[in-house]
Coordinates of C-alpha atoms in Angstrom, one line a residue:
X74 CA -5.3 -9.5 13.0
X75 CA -6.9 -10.0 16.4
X76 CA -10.0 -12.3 16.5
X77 CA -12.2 -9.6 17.2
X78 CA -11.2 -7.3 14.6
X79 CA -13.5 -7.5 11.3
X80 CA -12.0 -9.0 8.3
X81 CA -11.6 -6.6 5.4
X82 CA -13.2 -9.0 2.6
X83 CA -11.5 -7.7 0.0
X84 CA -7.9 -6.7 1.5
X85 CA -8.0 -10.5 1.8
X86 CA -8.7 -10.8 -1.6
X87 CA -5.8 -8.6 -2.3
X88 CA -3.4 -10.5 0.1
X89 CA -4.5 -14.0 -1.4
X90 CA -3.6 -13.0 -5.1
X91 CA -0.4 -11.3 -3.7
X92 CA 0.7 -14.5 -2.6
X93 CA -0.3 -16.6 -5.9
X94 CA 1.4 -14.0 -7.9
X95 CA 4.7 -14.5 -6.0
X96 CA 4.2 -18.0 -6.4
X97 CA 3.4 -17.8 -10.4
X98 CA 6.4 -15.3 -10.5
X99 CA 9.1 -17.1 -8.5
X100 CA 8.1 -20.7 -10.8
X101 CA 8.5 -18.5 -14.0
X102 CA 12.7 -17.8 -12.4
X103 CA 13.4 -21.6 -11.4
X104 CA 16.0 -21.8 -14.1
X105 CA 14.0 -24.7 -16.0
X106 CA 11.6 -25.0 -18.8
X107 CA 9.1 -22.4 -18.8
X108 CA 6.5 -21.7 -21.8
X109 CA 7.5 -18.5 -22.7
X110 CA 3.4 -17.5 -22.4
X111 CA 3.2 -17.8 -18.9
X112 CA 6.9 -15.9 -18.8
X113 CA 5.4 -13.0 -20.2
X114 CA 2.4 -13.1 -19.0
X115 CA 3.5 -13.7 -14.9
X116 CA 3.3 -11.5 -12.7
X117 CA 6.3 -9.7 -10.4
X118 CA 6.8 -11.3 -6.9
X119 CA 9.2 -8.3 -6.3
X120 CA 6.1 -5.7 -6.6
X121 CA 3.6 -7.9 -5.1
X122 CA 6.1 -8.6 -1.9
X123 CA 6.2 -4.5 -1.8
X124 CA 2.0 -5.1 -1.8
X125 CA 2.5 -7.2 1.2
X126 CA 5.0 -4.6 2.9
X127 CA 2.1 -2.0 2.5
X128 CA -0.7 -4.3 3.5
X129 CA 1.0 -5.5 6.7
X130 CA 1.4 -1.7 7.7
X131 CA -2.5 -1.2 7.5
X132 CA -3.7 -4.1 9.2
X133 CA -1.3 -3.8 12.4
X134 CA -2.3 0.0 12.7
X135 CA -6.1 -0.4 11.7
X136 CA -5.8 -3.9 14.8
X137 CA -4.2 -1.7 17.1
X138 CA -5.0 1.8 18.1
X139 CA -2.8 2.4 20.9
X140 CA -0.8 0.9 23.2
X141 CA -0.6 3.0 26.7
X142 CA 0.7 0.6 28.8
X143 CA 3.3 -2.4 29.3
X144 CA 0.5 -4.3 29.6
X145 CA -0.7 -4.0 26.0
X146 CA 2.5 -3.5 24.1
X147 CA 3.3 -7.5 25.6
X148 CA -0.4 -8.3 24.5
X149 CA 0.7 -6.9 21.3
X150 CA 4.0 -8.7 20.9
X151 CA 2.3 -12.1 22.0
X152 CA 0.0 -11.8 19.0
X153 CA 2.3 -10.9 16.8
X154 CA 4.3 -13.7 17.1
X155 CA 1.8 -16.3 17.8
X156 CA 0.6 -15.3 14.3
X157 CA 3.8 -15.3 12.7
X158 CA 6.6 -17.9 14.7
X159 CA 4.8 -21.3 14.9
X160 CA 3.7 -21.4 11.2
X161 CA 7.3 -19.9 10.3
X162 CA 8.7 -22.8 12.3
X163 CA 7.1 -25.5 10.9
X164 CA 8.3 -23.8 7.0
X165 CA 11.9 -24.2 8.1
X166 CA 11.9 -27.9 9.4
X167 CA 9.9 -28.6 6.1
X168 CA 12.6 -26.7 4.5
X169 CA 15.2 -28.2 5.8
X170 CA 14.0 -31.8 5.3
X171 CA 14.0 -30.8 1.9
X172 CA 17.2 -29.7 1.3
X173 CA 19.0 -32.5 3.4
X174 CA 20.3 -30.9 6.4
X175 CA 23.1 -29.4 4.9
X176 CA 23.6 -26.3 7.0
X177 CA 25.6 -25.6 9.9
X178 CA 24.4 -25.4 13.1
X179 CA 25.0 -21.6 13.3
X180 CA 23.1 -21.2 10.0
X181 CA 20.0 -23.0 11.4
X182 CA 20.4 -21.5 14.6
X183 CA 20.0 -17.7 13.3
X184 CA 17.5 -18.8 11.0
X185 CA 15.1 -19.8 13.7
X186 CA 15.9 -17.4 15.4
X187 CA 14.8 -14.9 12.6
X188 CA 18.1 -13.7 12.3
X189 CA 18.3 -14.1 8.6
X190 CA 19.5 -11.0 6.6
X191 CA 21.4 -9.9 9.3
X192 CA 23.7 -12.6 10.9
X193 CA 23.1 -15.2 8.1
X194 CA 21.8 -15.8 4.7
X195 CA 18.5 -17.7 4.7
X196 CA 17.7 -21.0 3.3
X197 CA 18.7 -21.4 0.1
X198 CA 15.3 -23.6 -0.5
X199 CA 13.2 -20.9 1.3
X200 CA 14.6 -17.4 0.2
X201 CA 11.7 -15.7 0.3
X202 CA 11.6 -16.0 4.5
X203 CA 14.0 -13.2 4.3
X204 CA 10.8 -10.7 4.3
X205 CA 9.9 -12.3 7.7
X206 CA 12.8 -10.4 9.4
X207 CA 12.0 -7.6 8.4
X208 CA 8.6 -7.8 9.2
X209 CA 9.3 -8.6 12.3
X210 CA 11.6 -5.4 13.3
X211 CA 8.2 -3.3 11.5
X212 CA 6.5 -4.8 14.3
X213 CA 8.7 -3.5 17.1
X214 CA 9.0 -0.3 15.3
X215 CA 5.3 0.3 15.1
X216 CA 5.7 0.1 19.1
X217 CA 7.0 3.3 19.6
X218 CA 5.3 5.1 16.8
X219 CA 2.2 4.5 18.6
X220 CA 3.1 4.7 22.3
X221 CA 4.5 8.0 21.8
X222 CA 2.2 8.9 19.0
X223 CA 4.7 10.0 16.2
X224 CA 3.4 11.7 13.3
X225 CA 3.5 8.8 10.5
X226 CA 4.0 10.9 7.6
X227 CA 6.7 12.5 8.9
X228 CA 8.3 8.9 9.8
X229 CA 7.7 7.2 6.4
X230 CA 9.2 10.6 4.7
X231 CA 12.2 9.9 7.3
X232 CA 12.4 6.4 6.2
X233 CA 12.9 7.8 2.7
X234 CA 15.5 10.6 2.9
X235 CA 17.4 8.4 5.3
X236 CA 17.9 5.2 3.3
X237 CA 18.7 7.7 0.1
X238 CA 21.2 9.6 2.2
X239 CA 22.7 6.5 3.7
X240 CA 23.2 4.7 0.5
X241 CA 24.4 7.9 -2.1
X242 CA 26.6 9.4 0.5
X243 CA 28.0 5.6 1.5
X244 CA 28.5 6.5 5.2
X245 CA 30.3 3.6 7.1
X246 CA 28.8 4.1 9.7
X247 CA 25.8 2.5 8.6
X248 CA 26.1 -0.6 6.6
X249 CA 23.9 -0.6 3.4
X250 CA 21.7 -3.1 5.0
X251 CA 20.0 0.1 7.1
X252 CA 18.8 1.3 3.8
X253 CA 17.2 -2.3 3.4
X254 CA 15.6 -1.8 5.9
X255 CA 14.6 1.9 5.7
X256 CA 13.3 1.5 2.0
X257 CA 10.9 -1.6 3.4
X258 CA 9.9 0.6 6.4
X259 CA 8.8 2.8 3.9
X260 CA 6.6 1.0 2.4
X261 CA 4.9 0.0 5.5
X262 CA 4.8 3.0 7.4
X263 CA 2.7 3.8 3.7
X264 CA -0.2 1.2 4.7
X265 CA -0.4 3.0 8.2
X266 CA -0.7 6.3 6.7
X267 CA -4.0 4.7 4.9
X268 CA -4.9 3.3 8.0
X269 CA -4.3 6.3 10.1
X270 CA -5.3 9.6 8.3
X271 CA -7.9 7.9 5.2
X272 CA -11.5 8.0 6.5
X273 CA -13.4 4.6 5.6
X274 CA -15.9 4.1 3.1
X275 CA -19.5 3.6 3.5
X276 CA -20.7 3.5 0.4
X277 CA -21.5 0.2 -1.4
X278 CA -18.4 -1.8 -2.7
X279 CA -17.5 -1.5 -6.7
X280 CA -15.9 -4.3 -7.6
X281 CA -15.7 -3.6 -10.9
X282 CA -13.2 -1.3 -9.6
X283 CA -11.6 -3.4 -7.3
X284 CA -10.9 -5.9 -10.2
X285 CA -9.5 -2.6 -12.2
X286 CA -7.4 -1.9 -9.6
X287 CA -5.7 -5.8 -9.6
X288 CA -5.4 -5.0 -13.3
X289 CA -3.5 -1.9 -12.5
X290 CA -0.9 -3.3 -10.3
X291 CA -0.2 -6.2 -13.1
X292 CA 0.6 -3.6 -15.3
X293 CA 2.5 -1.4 -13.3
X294 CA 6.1 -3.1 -12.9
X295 CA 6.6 -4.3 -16.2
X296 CA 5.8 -1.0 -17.5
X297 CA 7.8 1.0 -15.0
X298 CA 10.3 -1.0 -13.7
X299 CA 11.3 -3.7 -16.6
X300 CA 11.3 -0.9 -19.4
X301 CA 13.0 1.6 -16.8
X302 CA 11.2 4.6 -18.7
X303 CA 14.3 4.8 -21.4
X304 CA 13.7 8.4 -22.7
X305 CA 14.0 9.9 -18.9
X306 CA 16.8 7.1 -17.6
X307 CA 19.0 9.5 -17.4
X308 CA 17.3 12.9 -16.4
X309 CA 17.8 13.8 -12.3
X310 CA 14.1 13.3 -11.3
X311 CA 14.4 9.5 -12.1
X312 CA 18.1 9.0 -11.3
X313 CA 17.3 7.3 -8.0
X314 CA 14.6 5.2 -9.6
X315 CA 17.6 3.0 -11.4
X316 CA 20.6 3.1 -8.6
X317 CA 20.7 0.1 -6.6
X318 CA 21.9 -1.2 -3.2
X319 CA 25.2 -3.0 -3.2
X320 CA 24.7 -6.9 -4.5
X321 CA 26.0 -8.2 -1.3
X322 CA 25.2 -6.0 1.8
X323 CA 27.7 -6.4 5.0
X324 CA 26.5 -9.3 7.6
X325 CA 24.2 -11.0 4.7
X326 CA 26.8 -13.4 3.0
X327 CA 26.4 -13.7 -0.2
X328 CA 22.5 -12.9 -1.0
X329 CA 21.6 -10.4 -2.8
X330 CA 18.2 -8.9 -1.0
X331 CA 16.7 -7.3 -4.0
X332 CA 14.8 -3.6 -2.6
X333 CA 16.7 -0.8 -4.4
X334 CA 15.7 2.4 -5.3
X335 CA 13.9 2.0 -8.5
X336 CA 11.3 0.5 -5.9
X337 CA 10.5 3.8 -5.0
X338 CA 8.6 4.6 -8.0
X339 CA 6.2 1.6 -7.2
X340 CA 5.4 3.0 -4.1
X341 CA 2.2 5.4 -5.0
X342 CA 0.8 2.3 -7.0
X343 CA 1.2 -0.1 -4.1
X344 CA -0.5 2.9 -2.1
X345 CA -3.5 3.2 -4.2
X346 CA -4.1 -0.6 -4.5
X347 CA -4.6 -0.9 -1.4
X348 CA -6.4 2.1 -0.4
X349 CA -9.0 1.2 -3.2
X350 CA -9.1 -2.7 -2.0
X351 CA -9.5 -1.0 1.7
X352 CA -12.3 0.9 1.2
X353 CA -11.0 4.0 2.2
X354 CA -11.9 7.5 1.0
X355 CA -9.6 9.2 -1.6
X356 CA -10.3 13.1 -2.7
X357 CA -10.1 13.6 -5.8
X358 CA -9.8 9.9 -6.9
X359 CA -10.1 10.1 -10.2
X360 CA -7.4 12.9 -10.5
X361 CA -4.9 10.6 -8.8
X362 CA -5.6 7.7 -11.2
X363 CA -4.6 10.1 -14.1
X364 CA -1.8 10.7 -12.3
X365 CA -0.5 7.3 -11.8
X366 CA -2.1 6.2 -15.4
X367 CA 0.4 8.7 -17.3
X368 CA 3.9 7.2 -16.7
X369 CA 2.2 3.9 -17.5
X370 CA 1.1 5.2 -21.0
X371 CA 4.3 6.6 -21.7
X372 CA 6.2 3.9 -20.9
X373 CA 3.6 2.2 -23.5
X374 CA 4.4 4.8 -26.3
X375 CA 8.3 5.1 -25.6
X376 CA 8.5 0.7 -26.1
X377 CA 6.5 1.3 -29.2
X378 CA 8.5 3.7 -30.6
X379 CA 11.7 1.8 -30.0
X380 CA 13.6 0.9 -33.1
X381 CA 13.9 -3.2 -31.5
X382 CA 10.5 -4.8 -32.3
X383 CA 11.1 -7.7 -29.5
X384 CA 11.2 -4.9 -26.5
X385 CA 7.8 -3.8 -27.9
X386 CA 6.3 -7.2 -28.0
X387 CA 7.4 -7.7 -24.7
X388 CA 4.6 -5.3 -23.6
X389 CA 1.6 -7.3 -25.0
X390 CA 1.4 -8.7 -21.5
X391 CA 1.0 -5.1 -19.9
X392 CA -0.8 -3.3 -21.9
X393 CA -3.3 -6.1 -22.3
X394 CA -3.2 -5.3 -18.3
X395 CA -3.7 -2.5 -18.2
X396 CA -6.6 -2.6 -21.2
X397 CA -8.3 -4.3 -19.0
X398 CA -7.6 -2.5 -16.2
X399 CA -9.3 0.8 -18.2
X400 CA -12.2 -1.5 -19.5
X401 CA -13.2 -2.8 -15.9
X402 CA -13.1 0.8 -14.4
X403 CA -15.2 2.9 -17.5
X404 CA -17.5 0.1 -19.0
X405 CA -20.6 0.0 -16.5
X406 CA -21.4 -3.5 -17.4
X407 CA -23.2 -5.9 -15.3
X408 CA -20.9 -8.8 -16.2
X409 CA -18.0 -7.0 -14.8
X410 CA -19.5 -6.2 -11.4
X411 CA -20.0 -10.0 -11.2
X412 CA -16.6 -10.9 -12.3
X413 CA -15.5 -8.7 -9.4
X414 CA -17.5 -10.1 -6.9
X415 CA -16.7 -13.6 -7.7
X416 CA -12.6 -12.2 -7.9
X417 CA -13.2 -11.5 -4.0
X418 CA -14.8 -14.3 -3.0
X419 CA -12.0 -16.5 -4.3
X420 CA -9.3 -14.5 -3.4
X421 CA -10.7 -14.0 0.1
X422 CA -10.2 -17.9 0.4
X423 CA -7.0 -17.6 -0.7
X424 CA -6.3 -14.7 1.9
X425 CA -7.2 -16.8 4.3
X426 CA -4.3 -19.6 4.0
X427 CA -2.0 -16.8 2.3
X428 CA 1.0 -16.5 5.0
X429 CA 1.0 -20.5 4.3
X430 CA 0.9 -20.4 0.8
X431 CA 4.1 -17.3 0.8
X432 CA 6.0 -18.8 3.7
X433 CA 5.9 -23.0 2.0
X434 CA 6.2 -22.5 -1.6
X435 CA 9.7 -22.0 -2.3
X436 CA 10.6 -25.4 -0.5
X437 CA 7.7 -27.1 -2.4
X438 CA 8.7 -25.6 -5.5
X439 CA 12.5 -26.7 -4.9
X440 CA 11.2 -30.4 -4.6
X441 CA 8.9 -30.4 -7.4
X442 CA 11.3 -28.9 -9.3
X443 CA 14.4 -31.9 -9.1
X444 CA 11.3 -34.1 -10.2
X445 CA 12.8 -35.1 -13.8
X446 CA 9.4 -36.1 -16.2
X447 CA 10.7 -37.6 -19.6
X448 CA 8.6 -37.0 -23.1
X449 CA 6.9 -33.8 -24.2
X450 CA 8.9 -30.6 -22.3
X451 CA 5.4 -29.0 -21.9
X452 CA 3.6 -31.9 -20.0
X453 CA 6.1 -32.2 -18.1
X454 CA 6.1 -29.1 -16.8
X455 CA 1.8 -28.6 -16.5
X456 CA 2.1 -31.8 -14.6
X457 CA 4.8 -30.4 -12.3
X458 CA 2.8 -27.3 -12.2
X459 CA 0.0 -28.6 -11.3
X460 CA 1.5 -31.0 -8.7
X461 CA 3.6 -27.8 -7.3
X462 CA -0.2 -26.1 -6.5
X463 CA -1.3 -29.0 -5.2
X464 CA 0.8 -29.5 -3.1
X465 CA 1.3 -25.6 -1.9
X466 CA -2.6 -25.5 -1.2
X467 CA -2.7 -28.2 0.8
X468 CA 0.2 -27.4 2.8
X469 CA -1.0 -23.9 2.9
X470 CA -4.3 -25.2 4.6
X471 CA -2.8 -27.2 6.8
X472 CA -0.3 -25.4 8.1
X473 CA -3.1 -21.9 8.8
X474 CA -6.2 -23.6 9.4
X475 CA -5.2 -27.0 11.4
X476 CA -1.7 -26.6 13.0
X477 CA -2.1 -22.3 13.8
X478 CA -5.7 -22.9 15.0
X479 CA -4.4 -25.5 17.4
X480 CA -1.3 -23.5 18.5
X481 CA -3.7 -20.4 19.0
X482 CA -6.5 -22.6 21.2
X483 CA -3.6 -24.6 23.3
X484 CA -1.5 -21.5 23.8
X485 CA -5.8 -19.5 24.9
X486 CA -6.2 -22.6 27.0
X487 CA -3.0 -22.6 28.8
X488 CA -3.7 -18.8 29.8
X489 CA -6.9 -19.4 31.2
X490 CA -5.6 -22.2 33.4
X491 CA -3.4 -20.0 34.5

């Protein structure tokens, strides 16, 4: 976001819990011990990463409202990666001290390069940088969207049908990584839709609602994705909701890059999330919340009604979610208000250092993870856990708020020498 753009409080709020949920989420899948109450209880770092897709799309469109010239599209690609490369750079050398130099040269070579995905798979120790590609073509897509001043809606629709025709009618002429692609695009081009034709808000901020809304999105993939909706799985209308893209994707090796077309039913509640945490204007608001609340409730009654008592207890977590979700948003309480106020102010912190804390975790969690503490199974892991935030804070910090501040003001310095 360019200096002189106001910070949205509480979209940083949202961005900083993103990026501690896909922390909490990816610790819970390390393939150790885990106690089974934070397993059921985490949060998804798939549906959060789709918050981040969706999120990324507003703030480039809301931090830049044209581009007429050469002039401002290099302007615009300077930014971009000033805010993205030197922080990214600094992840992979970490990464790769961590995990012992063991790549080839061509390997490392397309990974700086941001060439991950395509050419090569990334880093073992830092799979999650694979997002950073992508986000990276969203950025030089958005270029001519708004120099030419394409109708978004019609684009993210486009992104849609073209992704589900490319992948059901398997043309080889398009590998199924296009539909990678496409299905993320989506989901961005959905954050500059908010940004684009959503009026902002004037009124006062609710946060009781904004901490309804975090509530919401909890609930959401557990509900809909992990129980799949069984009683519709296999009617047409949700047939695309359970395909997914090949496992291993021409060009990526052998990673599997997990967007598939179930993702698509998570798109309106990524939408709304952020529009609420944004501040912008919805018609008819509380319509579309019933709309989105019904699949969640019968997802509820459809695991409750299941003849296998563990798939119901499975949904404690989300429904206790989503309870709370309906509690923040219809009790008018005073405590809740304050519980939402102090939810922004600490996840604006968070926001602040959150490309740090996505972009270093998965290394840090690699090398806190081959740390071998004998005794008690569950001290063990609090003390790893502990020492695995620690650590990610700290490097977080560092790497946004001392090594990016000082890459921004040498890089401002050398331009007004110049």
């Amino acid at each position: 976001m360019p200096i002189n753009q106001p910070i949205n409080i509480n979209l940083e709020a949202l961005r900083g819990y993103a990026a501690i949920f896909v922390v909490i989420g990816h610790w819970t899948l390390n393939g150790q011990y885990t106690p089974m109450p934070l397993v059921v209880f985490s949060p998804s770092p798939h549906l959060f990463l789709l918050v981040f897709f969706v999120l990324s799309g507003y703030v480039i469109t809301i931090s830049n409202k044209g581009m007429a010239n050469y002039a401002q599209i290099i302007n615009y690609v300077k930014k971009r990666l000033l805010r993205i490369y030197p922080i990214y750079f600094l992840a992979l050398l970490v990464t790769l001290i961590i995990a012992g130099f063991h790549y080839s040269a061509s390997a490392i070579f397309w990974n700086f390069a941001m060439m991950q995905d395509l050419i090569t798979s990334p880093f073992a120790e830092n799979g999650p940088t694979w997002s950073l590609h992508f986000e990276m073509l969203f950025y030089l897509l958005f270029i001519p969207l708004i120099f030419f001043r394409l109708n978004f809606i019609a684009v993210l629709v486009l992104s849609m049908l073209l992704a589900v025709c490319n992948y059901c009618f398997q043309l080889q002429l398009y590998p199924p990584i296009v539909s990678l692609y496409l299905l993320g695009f989506a989901f961005w081009m959905g954050g500059a839709c908010i940004a684009k034709y959503f009026t902002a808000e004037q009124a006062e901020v609710d946060h009781a609602k904004l901490l309804s809304a975090l509530f919401f999105i909890l609930a959401t993939d557990q509900m809909i994705t992990r129980s799949g909706l069984p009683a519709l799985r296999d009617s047409a209308g949700f047939l695309l909701f359970k395909q997914h893209l090949p496992d291993t994707p021409p060009g990526i090796g052998g990673m599997a890059i997990v967007l598939g077309y179930q993702d698509l039913a998570l798109l309106p509640y990524c939408l709304y999330t952020v529009l609420v945490f944004s501040g912008r204007k919805l018609k008819h608001e509380g319509w579309w919340f019933t709309l989105l609340l019904m699949p969640l409730l019968y997802s509820v009654y459809v695991a409750l009604t299941e003849p296998a008592r563990e798939h119901a207890m499975a949904f404690a977590a989300p429904v206790g979610y989503l309870g709370l979700s309906l509690i923040f948003r219809f009790v008018n309480w005073p405590v809740i208000e304050g519980l939402g106020r102090a939810m922004v102010r600490i996840g604006a912190w968070l926001g602040s250092i959150s490309y740090g804390i996505y972009i270093i975790h998965a290394p840090l969690l690699y090398l806190v993870g081959r740390i071998n503490i004998a005794g008690n199974p569950l001290m063990g892991y609090l003390i790893k856990l502990s020492l695995l935030f620690a650590l990610i804070i700290m490097m977080a910090y560092l790497l946004e708020k001392v090594f990016q501040l000082r890459i921004r003001n040498l890089i401002s310095g050398k331009i007004k020498a110049s």
